Coordinates of C-alpha atoms and ligand atoms in Angstrom, one line a residue:
M1 CA -13.0 4.5 -37.9
A2 CA -14.3 7.0 -40.0
R3 CA -12.7 10.3 -38.7
A4 CA -16.0 12.2 -39.9
A5 CA -18.1 10.7 -36.9
I6 CA -15.2 11.4 -34.2
Q7 CA -14.9 15.1 -35.7
K8 CA -18.8 15.4 -35.6
A9 CA -18.4 14.6 -31.8
Q10 CA -15.6 16.7 -31.1
A11 CA -17.1 19.7 -32.9
G12 CA -20.2 19.6 -30.6
W13 CA -17.5 19.7 -27.5
K14 CA -18.2 22.7 -25.5
V15 CA -14.2 23.4 -24.9
S16 CA -13.3 23.7 -21.5
P17 CA -10.6 25.8 -20.4
W18 CA -9.3 23.0 -18.9
M19 CA -8.6 20.5 -21.8
R20 CA -7.7 21.1 -25.5
D21 CA -5.5 18.8 -25.9
Y22 CA -4.5 15.4 -23.5
G23 CA -0.7 15.8 -23.0
E24 CA -1.2 19.5 -22.2
A25 CA -4.0 19.1 -20.2
R26 CA -2.2 16.5 -17.8
L27 CA 0.2 18.7 -17.2
S28 CA -2.1 21.6 -16.4
F29 CA -4.6 19.6 -14.4
H30 CA -4.9 20.1 -10.7
W31 CA -8.0 18.7 -8.7
E32 CA -7.8 22.0 -6.9
L33 CA -9.6 23.6 -10.3
A34 CA -12.5 21.2 -9.6
R35 CA -12.8 21.9 -6.2
A36 CA -13.0 25.7 -6.8
E37 CA -15.7 25.5 -9.2
L38 CA -17.7 24.0 -6.0
G39 CA -17.4 27.4 -4.6
G40 CA -15.9 25.9 -1.2
V41 CA -19.3 23.7 -0.4
V42 CA -18.2 20.3 0.8
N43 CA -21.6 18.4 1.9
M44 CA -22.5 16.7 -1.7
A45 CA -25.9 17.5 -1.3
Q46 CA -25.7 21.1 -0.5
A47 CA -23.0 21.4 -3.6
V48 CA -25.5 19.8 -6.0
V49 CA -28.9 21.1 -4.8
D50 CA -28.7 23.7 -2.5
R51 CA -25.8 25.6 -4.4
H52 CA -27.9 25.6 -7.7
A53 CA -31.4 26.4 -6.1
D54 CA -29.9 29.4 -4.0
G55 CA -28.0 30.4 -7.1
G56 CA -29.7 31.4 -10.3
L57 CA -31.1 27.9 -11.1
R58 CA -34.4 27.4 -8.5
D59 CA -36.7 27.1 -11.0
K60 CA -34.8 24.9 -13.6
V61 CA -35.4 21.1 -14.0
A62 CA -33.3 19.1 -12.4
L63 CA -34.6 15.6 -12.5
R64 CA -37.2 15.2 -15.4
F65 CA -38.8 11.7 -14.6
L66 CA -40.2 9.3 -17.7
G67 CA -43.4 6.9 -16.6
D68 CA -46.6 5.7 -17.8
A69 CA -48.4 8.9 -16.4
G70 CA -46.1 10.8 -18.7
A71 CA -43.0 12.9 -17.9
R72 CA -43.0 15.1 -14.3
D73 CA -40.1 17.5 -13.8
L74 CA -38.6 18.5 -10.3
T75 CA -37.2 21.8 -10.7
Y76 CA -33.8 22.6 -8.4
G77 CA -35.9 24.7 -6.0
G78 CA -38.1 21.6 -6.1
L79 CA -35.6 19.1 -5.3
Q80 CA -34.0 21.7 -2.3
A81 CA -37.4 21.8 -0.2
L82 CA -38.2 17.9 -0.9
T83 CA -34.4 17.1 0.7
G84 CA -34.9 19.1 3.2
R85 CA -38.2 17.9 4.2
F86 CA -36.4 14.3 4.1
A87 CA -33.0 15.7 6.0
N88 CA -36.1 17.0 8.7
A89 CA -37.8 13.9 8.7
L90 CA -34.4 11.9 9.7
D91 CA -34.0 14.4 12.2
Q92 CA -36.8 14.0 14.0
L93 CA -36.8 10.1 13.8
G94 CA -33.4 10.7 16.1
V95 CA -31.3 9.7 13.0
R96 CA -28.0 10.7 13.6
P97 CA -25.4 11.9 11.3
G98 CA -23.0 8.5 10.5
D99 CA -25.9 6.3 10.5
R100 CA -26.7 4.3 7.7
V101 CA -29.7 5.0 5.5
F102 CA -30.5 2.1 3.0
T103 CA -33.1 2.8 -0.3
L104 CA -34.4 -0.1 -2.1
L105 CA -36.1 1.8 -4.7
G106 CA -37.2 2.2 -8.0
R107 CA -36.1 5.1 -9.8
C108 CA -38.3 7.4 -8.3
P109 CA -38.2 10.9 -6.9
E110 CA -38.2 9.3 -3.1
L111 CA -34.9 7.4 -4.1
Y112 CA -33.4 11.2 -4.8
A113 CA -35.2 12.5 -1.8
A114 CA -33.8 10.0 0.3
V115 CA -30.2 10.0 -1.2
L116 CA -29.9 13.8 -1.5
G117 CA -31.9 14.1 2.0
A118 CA -29.6 11.8 4.1
L119 CA -26.5 13.0 2.8
K120 CA -27.6 16.5 3.8
H121 CA -28.3 15.2 7.1
R122 CA -24.8 14.0 7.0
C123 CA -25.8 10.3 7.1
I124 CA -24.1 7.6 4.7
A125 CA -26.7 6.5 1.9
C126 CA -26.4 3.0 0.9
P127 CA -28.7 2.6 -2.1
L128 CA -29.5 -0.7 -3.6
F129 CA -30.9 -2.4 -6.4
A130 CA -34.4 -2.8 -6.6
A131 CA -34.0 -6.2 -8.3
F132 CA -32.4 -7.7 -5.4
G133 CA -34.1 -10.6 -3.9
P134 CA -34.6 -11.0 0.0
E135 CA -31.0 -12.6 0.6
P136 CA -28.7 -10.0 -0.8
V137 CA -30.9 -7.2 0.6
R138 CA -30.4 -8.7 4.0
A139 CA -27.0 -9.2 3.3
R140 CA -26.0 -5.8 2.7
L141 CA -28.6 -4.3 5.4
G142 CA -26.7 -6.7 8.0
I143 CA -23.3 -5.8 7.0
G144 CA -23.9 -2.4 6.9
G145 CA -25.8 -1.8 10.2
G146 CA -28.4 0.1 8.0
R147 CA -30.8 2.0 10.8
V148 CA -32.9 3.4 8.2
L149 CA -34.8 1.9 4.7
V150 CA -36.7 3.9 2.4
T151 CA -38.7 1.3 0.1
T152 CA -42.3 0.4 -1.1
P153 CA -44.9 -0.9 0.2
E154 CA -44.6 -3.5 -2.3
L155 CA -41.1 -4.3 -2.0
Y156 CA -41.6 -4.2 1.7
R157 CA -43.9 -7.2 1.5
R158 CA -41.4 -8.9 -0.8
K159 CA -37.9 -9.1 0.1
V160 CA -38.0 -7.4 3.7
A161 CA -40.5 -8.4 5.9
P162 CA -39.8 -12.1 5.4
I163 CA -36.1 -11.3 6.6
R164 CA -36.4 -8.4 8.7
A165 CA -36.6 -10.3 11.7
Q166 CA -32.8 -10.8 11.0
L167 CA -31.7 -7.1 11.1
P168 CA -32.4 -6.1 14.4
Q169 CA -30.5 -2.7 13.6
L170 CA -33.1 -1.9 11.3
E171 CA -35.1 0.5 13.3
F172 CA -37.1 2.9 10.5
V173 CA -38.5 1.6 7.4
L174 CA -40.3 4.0 5.3
L175 CA -42.8 3.6 2.6
A176 CA -43.0 5.7 0.2
G177 CA -46.3 7.0 -0.8
E178 CA -49.6 6.6 1.1
A179 CA -48.6 3.4 3.2
E180 CA -49.8 2.1 6.4
A181 CA -48.0 2.7 9.3
G182 CA -46.9 -0.1 11.1
P183 CA -44.7 -1.3 14.2
G184 CA -41.0 0.1 12.9
T185 CA -42.7 1.4 10.0
F186 CA -43.6 4.7 8.8
A187 CA -45.8 6.4 6.0
L188 CA -43.1 8.3 4.2
E189 CA -45.6 10.7 2.5
A190 CA -46.8 11.8 6.2
L191 CA -43.2 12.0 7.6
L192 CA -42.6 14.5 4.5
R193 CA -45.5 16.9 5.0
A194 CA -44.8 17.0 8.6
A195 CA -41.3 18.2 7.8
S196 CA -40.1 21.5 7.1
P197 CA -38.8 21.9 3.5
D198 CA -36.1 24.1 5.4
Y199 CA -32.8 22.4 6.2
A200 CA -29.6 24.4 6.9
V201 CA -26.8 21.7 6.0
R202 CA -24.4 21.9 9.0
P203 CA -20.6 22.2 8.5
T204 CA -19.3 18.8 6.5
D205 CA -15.6 17.6 6.7
P206 CA -14.7 16.6 3.2
E207 CA -13.6 13.2 4.7
E208 CA -16.6 12.3 6.5
P209 CA -18.4 9.1 5.1
A210 CA -20.8 9.6 2.5
L211 CA -21.7 6.8 0.6
L212 CA -21.5 2.6 0.7
H213 CA -21.8 0.8 -2.3
F214 CA -21.9 -3.0 -2.0
T215 CA -19.4 -4.7 -4.4
S216 CA -18.4 -8.2 -5.0
G217 CA -15.7 -10.5 -4.8
T218 CA -14.8 -14.0 -5.5
T219 CA -15.3 -15.0 -2.2
G220 CA -16.6 -14.1 1.4
T221 CA -19.3 -11.3 1.9
P222 CA -20.3 -8.4 -0.4
K223 CA -18.0 -5.7 0.4
G224 CA -19.5 -2.2 1.4
A225 CA -17.0 0.5 -0.5
L226 CA -17.0 3.6 1.4
H227 CA -17.0 6.8 -0.4
V228 CA -16.5 10.5 1.4
H229 CA -18.2 13.8 0.9
E230 CA -14.8 14.8 -1.4
A231 CA -15.2 12.3 -3.5
L232 CA -17.7 15.1 -5.1
V233 CA -14.9 16.9 -6.2
A234 CA -14.2 13.9 -9.0
H235 CA -17.5 13.5 -10.1
H236 CA -17.6 17.1 -10.9
A237 CA -14.4 16.5 -12.7
T238 CA -14.9 13.8 -14.9
G239 CA -18.5 15.2 -15.0
K240 CA -17.0 18.0 -16.9
L241 CA -13.8 16.1 -18.8
A242 CA -15.0 12.5 -19.7
L243 CA -18.6 13.6 -20.0
D244 CA -18.2 17.2 -21.0
L245 CA -21.5 18.4 -19.4
H246 CA -22.5 21.6 -19.6
A247 CA -25.7 23.8 -17.7
D248 CA -27.7 23.4 -21.2
D249 CA -27.0 20.1 -21.3
L250 CA -30.2 17.4 -21.1
Y251 CA -28.1 14.7 -19.7
W252 CA -29.5 10.9 -19.3
C253 CA -27.7 8.2 -17.4
T254 CA -29.6 5.2 -18.0
A255 CA -27.8 3.3 -14.9
D256 CA -29.7 2.7 -12.0
P257 CA -28.7 4.4 -8.6
G258 CA -29.0 1.2 -6.8
W259 CA -25.2 0.9 -8.4
V260 CA -22.5 3.0 -8.7
T261 CA -22.9 4.6 -11.9
G262 CA -26.3 5.6 -11.3
T263 CA -25.6 7.2 -8.2
S264 CA -22.1 8.9 -9.1
Y265 CA -23.3 9.5 -12.8
G266 CA -26.8 9.8 -12.4
I267 CA -27.5 11.7 -9.4
L268 CA -24.1 13.6 -8.1
A269 CA -22.5 14.5 -11.4
P270 CA -25.0 15.9 -13.5
L271 CA -26.6 17.9 -10.8
S272 CA -23.8 19.2 -9.9
H273 CA -23.4 21.0 -12.9
G274 CA -26.6 22.3 -13.2
V275 CA -27.9 20.3 -16.0
T276 CA -31.3 18.7 -16.6
S277 CA -30.9 15.2 -16.1
L278 CA -33.3 12.6 -17.3
V279 CA -34.6 9.4 -15.2
D280 CA -36.7 6.9 -16.7
E281 CA -38.8 5.0 -14.7
G282 CA -39.1 1.8 -17.4
E283 CA -37.2 -1.3 -18.5
F284 CA -35.4 -1.1 -21.3
D285 CA -37.1 -1.3 -24.8
A286 CA -35.8 -0.3 -27.7
G287 CA -38.4 1.9 -29.6
R288 CA -39.2 3.4 -26.4
W289 CA -35.2 4.4 -25.6
L290 CA -35.3 5.8 -29.3
G291 CA -38.0 7.5 -28.9
I292 CA -36.6 9.3 -25.5
L293 CA -33.3 10.0 -27.2
S294 CA -35.0 12.0 -29.9
D295 CA -38.3 13.4 -28.1
Q296 CA -36.3 14.8 -25.4
R297 CA -33.7 16.1 -27.0
V298 CA -31.1 14.6 -25.0
S299 CA -27.5 15.9 -25.8
V300 CA -25.1 13.7 -23.7
W301 CA -26.1 10.1 -23.3
Y302 CA -24.2 7.3 -20.7
T303 CA -25.2 3.6 -21.0
A304 CA -23.6 0.2 -20.7
P305 CA -22.6 -1.9 -23.5
T306 CA -25.3 -4.6 -22.7
A307 CA -27.7 -1.4 -23.6
V308 CA -25.6 -0.8 -26.7
R309 CA -26.1 -4.3 -27.8
M310 CA -29.6 -4.6 -27.1
L311 CA -30.1 -1.8 -29.7
M312 CA -28.0 -3.0 -32.0
K313 CA -29.9 -6.1 -31.8
A314 CA -33.1 -3.9 -32.9
G315 CA -31.1 -2.6 -35.6
A316 CA -29.3 0.5 -36.9
A317 CA -32.1 0.9 -39.3
M318 CA -34.4 1.6 -36.5
A319 CA -32.2 3.7 -35.0
R320 CA -32.3 5.8 -38.1
T321 CA -36.5 6.2 -38.2
R322 CA -35.8 9.3 -36.0
S323 CA -33.7 12.4 -35.7
Y324 CA -31.3 13.2 -32.2
P325 CA -30.6 16.8 -33.1
A326 CA -29.5 17.5 -30.2
L327 CA -27.4 14.8 -29.1
R328 CA -23.5 15.2 -29.5
L329 CA -21.9 12.8 -26.8
L330 CA -22.5 9.0 -26.7
A331 CA -20.1 7.2 -23.8
S332 CA -20.0 3.9 -22.4
V333 CA -18.8 2.2 -19.1
G334 CA -19.3 -1.3 -17.0
E335 CA -17.7 -3.9 -19.3
P336 CA -16.2 -4.2 -22.5
L337 CA -17.4 -2.1 -25.7
A338 CA -16.4 -4.0 -28.4
P339 CA -15.2 -2.0 -31.8
E340 CA -18.1 -3.3 -33.4
A341 CA -20.6 -1.3 -30.9
V342 CA -18.3 1.6 -31.0
L343 CA -18.5 1.7 -34.9
W344 CA -22.4 1.0 -34.2
G345 CA -22.8 4.1 -32.9
E346 CA -21.8 6.1 -36.0
E347 CA -24.0 3.8 -37.9
A348 CA -27.1 4.5 -35.9
F349 CA -26.5 8.0 -34.4
G350 CA -23.6 9.7 -36.6
L351 CA -21.3 9.7 -33.9
P352 CA -19.3 6.9 -31.8
F353 CA -19.7 5.5 -28.3
H354 CA -16.7 6.8 -26.0
D355 CA -15.8 4.1 -23.6
T356 CA -15.1 5.0 -19.9
W357 CA -13.1 2.7 -17.6
W358 CA -13.7 2.6 -13.2
Q359 CA -15.1 0.7 -10.4
T360 CA -17.3 1.2 -7.4
E361 CA -14.0 1.4 -5.3
T362 CA -13.1 4.2 -7.3
G363 CA -16.0 6.1 -7.4
G364 CA -15.7 7.9 -10.3
I365 CA -14.5 7.8 -14.0
M366 CA -10.6 6.7 -14.0
I367 CA -10.0 6.0 -17.8
A368 CA -11.9 7.6 -20.6
N369 CA -11.9 8.2 -24.7
Y370 CA -12.0 11.7 -24.2
L371 CA -13.4 14.4 -27.1
A372 CA -10.0 15.7 -26.9
M373 CA -8.5 13.1 -28.4
D374 CA -9.3 9.9 -31.4
I375 CA -10.8 6.9 -30.1
R376 CA -9.4 3.9 -30.7
P377 CA -12.5 1.6 -31.0
G378 CA -12.1 -1.3 -28.4
S379 CA -9.4 0.8 -26.1
M380 CA -11.1 2.4 -22.8
G381 CA -9.1 5.0 -23.4
K382 CA -6.3 7.4 -21.2
P383 CA -6.2 7.8 -17.6
L384 CA -8.1 11.0 -16.1
F385 CA -5.5 13.7 -15.5
G386 CA -5.3 13.6 -12.2
V387 CA -5.0 9.8 -11.7
E388 CA -1.2 7.8 -12.5
A389 CA -3.1 4.4 -13.9
A390 CA -0.3 1.5 -15.0
V391 CA -0.3 -1.9 -15.8
L392 CA 1.7 -4.2 -13.6
K393 CA 3.6 -7.1 -13.5
E394 CA 5.6 -9.1 -11.0
E395 CA 9.0 -9.5 -10.9
P396 CA 10.3 -13.2 -9.6
G397 CA 11.3 -11.5 -6.7
G398 CA 7.7 -10.7 -6.0
R399 CA 8.4 -6.9 -7.0
L400 CA 5.6 -5.3 -8.5
V401 CA 7.1 -3.5 -12.0
E402 CA 5.4 -1.6 -15.0
A403 CA 4.6 -4.1 -17.8
A404 CA 6.2 -3.1 -21.2
P405 CA 3.9 -1.8 -24.1
G406 CA 1.6 -4.5 -25.0
E407 CA 2.5 -6.9 -22.3
E408 CA -0.4 -8.2 -20.0
G409 CA -0.8 -7.5 -16.4
E410 CA -3.0 -5.9 -13.7
L411 CA -4.4 -2.7 -14.1
A412 CA -3.7 -0.4 -11.0
L413 CA -3.9 2.6 -9.7
R414 CA -2.0 5.1 -7.4
P415 CA -3.9 6.3 -5.1
G416 CA -5.0 9.7 -3.9
W417 CA -7.6 10.6 -6.3
P418 CA -10.9 11.9 -4.4
S419 CA -13.4 9.7 -5.3
M420 CA -11.1 6.6 -4.0
F421 CA -13.0 4.6 -1.4
R422 CA -11.7 5.1 2.4
G423 CA -12.4 1.0 3.2
Y424 CA -14.6 -1.7 2.8
W425 CA -17.2 -1.2 5.8
N426 CA -16.2 -3.1 8.6
D427 CA -13.0 -5.1 6.8
P428 CA -9.8 -3.6 7.0
D429 CA -7.7 -6.6 6.1
R430 CA -9.7 -6.9 2.7
Y431 CA -8.7 -3.4 2.3
A432 CA -5.5 -3.6 2.9
R433 CA -5.2 -6.2 0.4
S434 CA -6.0 -3.9 -2.5
F435 CA -3.2 -2.1 -2.0
R436 CA 0.7 -3.4 -2.7
D437 CA 3.7 -1.4 -3.4
G438 CA 1.9 1.8 -3.5
W439 CA -0.5 1.3 -5.9
Y440 CA -4.4 -0.2 -5.2
L441 CA -4.8 -3.2 -7.5
S442 CA -7.8 -3.3 -9.4
G443 CA -8.3 -7.4 -10.0
D444 CA -8.5 -6.3 -13.7
L445 CA -6.1 -7.4 -16.4
A446 CA -5.1 -5.1 -18.9
K447 CA -2.6 -3.8 -21.6
R448 CA -1.2 -0.1 -23.0
D449 CA -0.3 0.4 -25.9
A450 CA 2.8 2.3 -27.1
D451 CA 0.7 5.3 -27.1
G452 CA -0.9 5.0 -23.8
Y453 CA -4.6 3.8 -24.6
F454 CA -5.5 1.3 -21.9
W455 CA -6.7 -2.3 -23.4
F456 CA -9.2 -4.5 -21.2
V457 CA -8.4 -8.1 -21.2
A458 CA -10.3 -9.9 -18.3
R459 CA -10.8 -9.6 -15.0
K460 CA -8.4 -11.8 -12.4
D461 CA -11.1 -12.9 -10.2
D462 CA -14.0 -15.4 -10.7
V463 CA -16.7 -12.2 -10.1
I464 CA -19.0 -12.6 -13.1
K465 CA -20.5 -9.4 -15.2
A466 CA -23.8 -10.1 -15.9
S467 CA -25.9 -6.8 -17.7
G468 CA -23.2 -4.4 -16.8
H469 CA -23.7 -5.9 -13.1
L470 CA -20.9 -7.1 -10.8
I471 CA -22.2 -10.7 -9.2
G472 CA -20.2 -12.7 -6.3
P473 CA -20.0 -16.6 -7.2
F474 CA -20.1 -17.1 -3.2
E475 CA -23.1 -15.3 -3.0
V476 CA -25.0 -17.3 -5.5
E477 CA -23.5 -20.5 -4.3
S478 CA -24.2 -20.0 -0.9
A479 CA -28.3 -19.5 -1.9
L480 CA -28.1 -22.8 -3.8
L481 CA -26.8 -24.6 -0.6
E482 CA -29.7 -23.6 1.2
H483 CA -32.0 -25.8 -0.7
P484 CA -32.1 -29.4 1.1
A485 CA -31.0 -31.3 -2.7
V486 CA -28.2 -28.8 -2.8
A487 CA -24.7 -30.7 -1.5
E488 CA -22.0 -29.0 -3.4
A489 CA -22.7 -25.7 -5.5
A490 CA -20.0 -23.8 -8.0
V491 CA -20.8 -20.1 -10.5
I492 CA -19.5 -19.4 -13.0
G493 CA -20.4 -16.3 -15.7
V494 CA -20.7 -18.3 -19.1
P495 CA -20.4 -15.9 -22.5
D496 CA -23.4 -14.1 -23.4
A497 CA -24.2 -12.1 -26.7
V498 CA -26.5 -9.6 -25.2
A499 CA -25.4 -9.4 -21.5
F500 CA -21.7 -10.3 -21.8
E501 CA -22.0 -13.0 -19.2
R502 CA -25.0 -15.3 -18.0
V503 CA -24.8 -17.1 -14.4
K504 CA -24.5 -20.6 -14.7
A505 CA -24.1 -22.5 -11.3
F506 CA -23.0 -26.4 -11.5
V507 CA -24.6 -28.5 -8.6
A508 CA -23.6 -31.5 -7.2
L509 CA -26.7 -33.0 -5.1
K510 CA -26.9 -35.0 -1.5
D511 CA -27.9 -38.7 -2.1
G512 CA -31.6 -39.5 -2.7
Y513 CA -32.4 -36.8 -4.8
A514 CA -32.3 -37.1 -9.1
P515 CA -30.9 -34.8 -11.2
D516 CA -34.1 -34.5 -13.2
E517 CA -35.6 -31.8 -15.2
D518 CA -37.7 -31.2 -12.3
L519 CA -35.3 -30.4 -9.9
R520 CA -33.6 -28.4 -12.2
A521 CA -36.5 -26.2 -12.4
E522 CA -37.3 -25.8 -8.9
L523 CA -33.6 -25.3 -8.4
L524 CA -34.2 -22.0 -10.8
G525 CA -36.9 -20.7 -9.1
F526 CA -35.1 -20.8 -5.5
G527 CA -32.7 -18.9 -7.1
R528 CA -35.1 -16.4 -8.3
K529 CA -37.1 -16.3 -4.9
R530 CA -34.0 -15.8 -2.7
L531 CA -31.5 -13.7 -5.0
G532 CA -33.5 -11.9 -7.2
A533 CA -33.6 -11.5 -11.2
A534 CA -30.6 -9.5 -11.0
V535 CA -28.1 -12.3 -9.4
A536 CA -30.3 -15.5 -9.8
P537 CA -28.6 -18.4 -11.9
K538 CA -30.2 -18.3 -15.5
E539 CA -28.7 -21.9 -15.7
I540 CA -28.0 -25.0 -13.9
A541 CA -26.1 -28.0 -14.6
F542 CA -25.7 -31.0 -12.3
L543 CA -22.5 -32.9 -11.5
D544 CA -21.4 -35.8 -9.4
R545 CA -19.0 -33.6 -7.8
L546 CA -17.2 -30.7 -8.0
P547 CA -13.6 -29.9 -8.9
R548 CA -11.5 -28.7 -6.2
T549 CA -7.8 -28.9 -5.2
R550 CA -6.3 -30.9 -2.5
S551 CA -7.3 -28.2 0.0
G552 CA -10.7 -28.1 -1.0
K553 CA -10.7 -24.7 -2.7
L554 CA -13.4 -24.7 -5.6
L555 CA -12.0 -24.8 -8.8
R556 CA -14.3 -22.5 -10.6
R557 CA -11.4 -21.9 -13.4
L558 CA -11.8 -25.4 -14.3
L559 CA -15.2 -25.5 -15.0
K560 CA -15.0 -22.5 -17.0
A561 CA -12.4 -23.9 -19.0
R562 CA -14.4 -27.0 -19.5
E563 CA -17.4 -25.0 -20.5
L564 CA -15.2 -22.9 -22.8
G565 CA -13.5 -26.1 -24.6
L566 CA -10.5 -24.2 -23.6
P567 CA -7.3 -25.9 -22.5
E568 CA -7.7 -26.3 -18.7
G569 CA -4.3 -25.4 -17.3
D570 CA -2.5 -26.6 -14.6
T571 CA -4.4 -29.1 -12.8
S572 CA -1.5 -30.2 -10.7
T573 CA -3.4 -29.2 -7.3
L574 CA -6.9 -30.9 -8.2
E575 CA -8.3 -33.6 -5.6
A576 CA -7.7 -36.9 -6.6
Ligands
WT7_601 C1 -15.6 -3.9 -13.0 C2 -16.3 -2.7 -12.1 C3 -17.3 1.3 -13.7 C4 -19.1 1.2 -12.7 C5 -20.1 0.3 -13.0 C6 -19.4 -0.8 -12.9 C7 -15.7 -4.0 -15.7 C8 -15.6 -1.7 -16.3 C9 -15.4 -1.8 -17.9 C10 -15.0 -1.0 -19.4 C11 -14.2 -3.2 -19.4 C12 -15.1 -2.8 -17.8 C13 -14.1 -4.0 -14.6 C14 -13.8 -3.5 -13.4 N1 -15.8 -2.9 -16.0 N2 -15.6 -0.6 -17.1 N3 -14.8 0.1 -20.1 N4 -14.2 -2.0 -20.2 N5 -14.0 -3.8 -18.6 O1 -18.6 -0.8 -11.8 O2 -19.5 -3.2 -11.0 O3 -17.2 -2.2 -9.1 O4 -17.4 -3.3 -11.8 O5 -16.7 -3.4 -14.1 O6 -14.2 -5.5 -14.5 O7 -13.1 -3.9 -12.6 P1 -18.3 -2.3 -10.6

């Protein structure tokens, strides 16, 4: 790739004393350095809000919301008062530290008030994606035992009211805006108005639970990955080392806080660095997004390959109709970032995209293309200092050993970084199964080249990545099975030019149902209504029966191979 673009990005880098050279930084880095920058403050919300509001940043804009009505600014002082009111409101309701406070909200001020206010009160914050349908909402609230849910009247009516009776633990629903109160539902505005803005955060242990983020595996229900207050040390360190955040940055993370990126890098890391962080309340629109990058003078932009591909579709010429005088770092996460996309950044913005890799479970960036080193387009980069990553393969005896350079294996991490998940909620067995021989196994297949750069190969399991969101096939199949016509369902991800993958369902019908277009449309609608647009299948194919092993296990891999016209692999266990 052109050196000029890399050098331009590197020239903008505000060299942090921690890191001038990757190799050198690996030797000198220690988590204590990051911890020390938090000034001994442990509680996440206290560290990212009160530390600045009580320090020199009271009047600085923390969050700038871009909505239909234009821009609305919330200062660090304003955010302190708002989160203080929320924490006091929880206290007055009798909500206790450790209770789970869920949000089902768009990217609005109430979301930030609720997540950070819950953290101040030492509750466990669980943000849900607003595009989930009633079924994913029910499953997650049920597993996490949510006692409080903050949502809007509209989302409540469509997604929560139909399932509320199945959630006996859900005592308090707080409705944003001037909502009508009812049994078990409260108007959030009124509660906040009545509460004091002053809230003194009680001493918080670094190992106290802070965040519960749901993610999916191939089988079973969604898994709640639990993170503790100590995780902020990693958010802070990676905000600096991978995203090069400095107090004068105008930062934009496009991820929704209903997923881990939007929390770790949309709320915690930027506020921890005292930057002004943009929140776009709307959905993707190429022209509008380019306008935001230009008009708001964004300097550091963290986005996802799906968004990059959508901008690529609109064309580099469109991007070049504007100028981006402040832009100095483009970064991406969530799915494979193709070399063409890295290079396209250069064509459109004069800067390459820097890929980063991590997971809900890792809580923060683990592998990245740092400004201090040259990008290899298509590579995820190198491990964070303080993180040991490896590509492992199994020896004939079953022992895990490191694969040779260029050889494929499972991407694994040595446990011990601050934002490592501390468990799957109420599921110690699943947590234990994530570790082997002293390694955390990521479920991703990867390679490491001779120079230490990591390259993504594929997922090892059947989870689907659509528009950067991880989708568990079992959750989709279970919803489809509730339709009276469906006897069996198998769900896979098929390649998609924009979203990386899209959800496709194979359905076998019960006797008496005809596989026609009406039923196909009905099942698509059924899926959307239950699961929401983010999770529902986009395509349905009818089969007489689904391929299973003799022991009855669904062979999604075989469906996928057939779909892609690839060799079917070992089918010796296929049911006759
Ligand atoms: C999975 C984790 C990272 C926070 C948001 C997603 C895939 C992530 C990359 C990348 C290729 C990537 C992996 C990973 N993934 N980053 N740079 N290149 N694949 O968190 O929903 O838990 O998903 O996303 O498969 O395991 P998540």
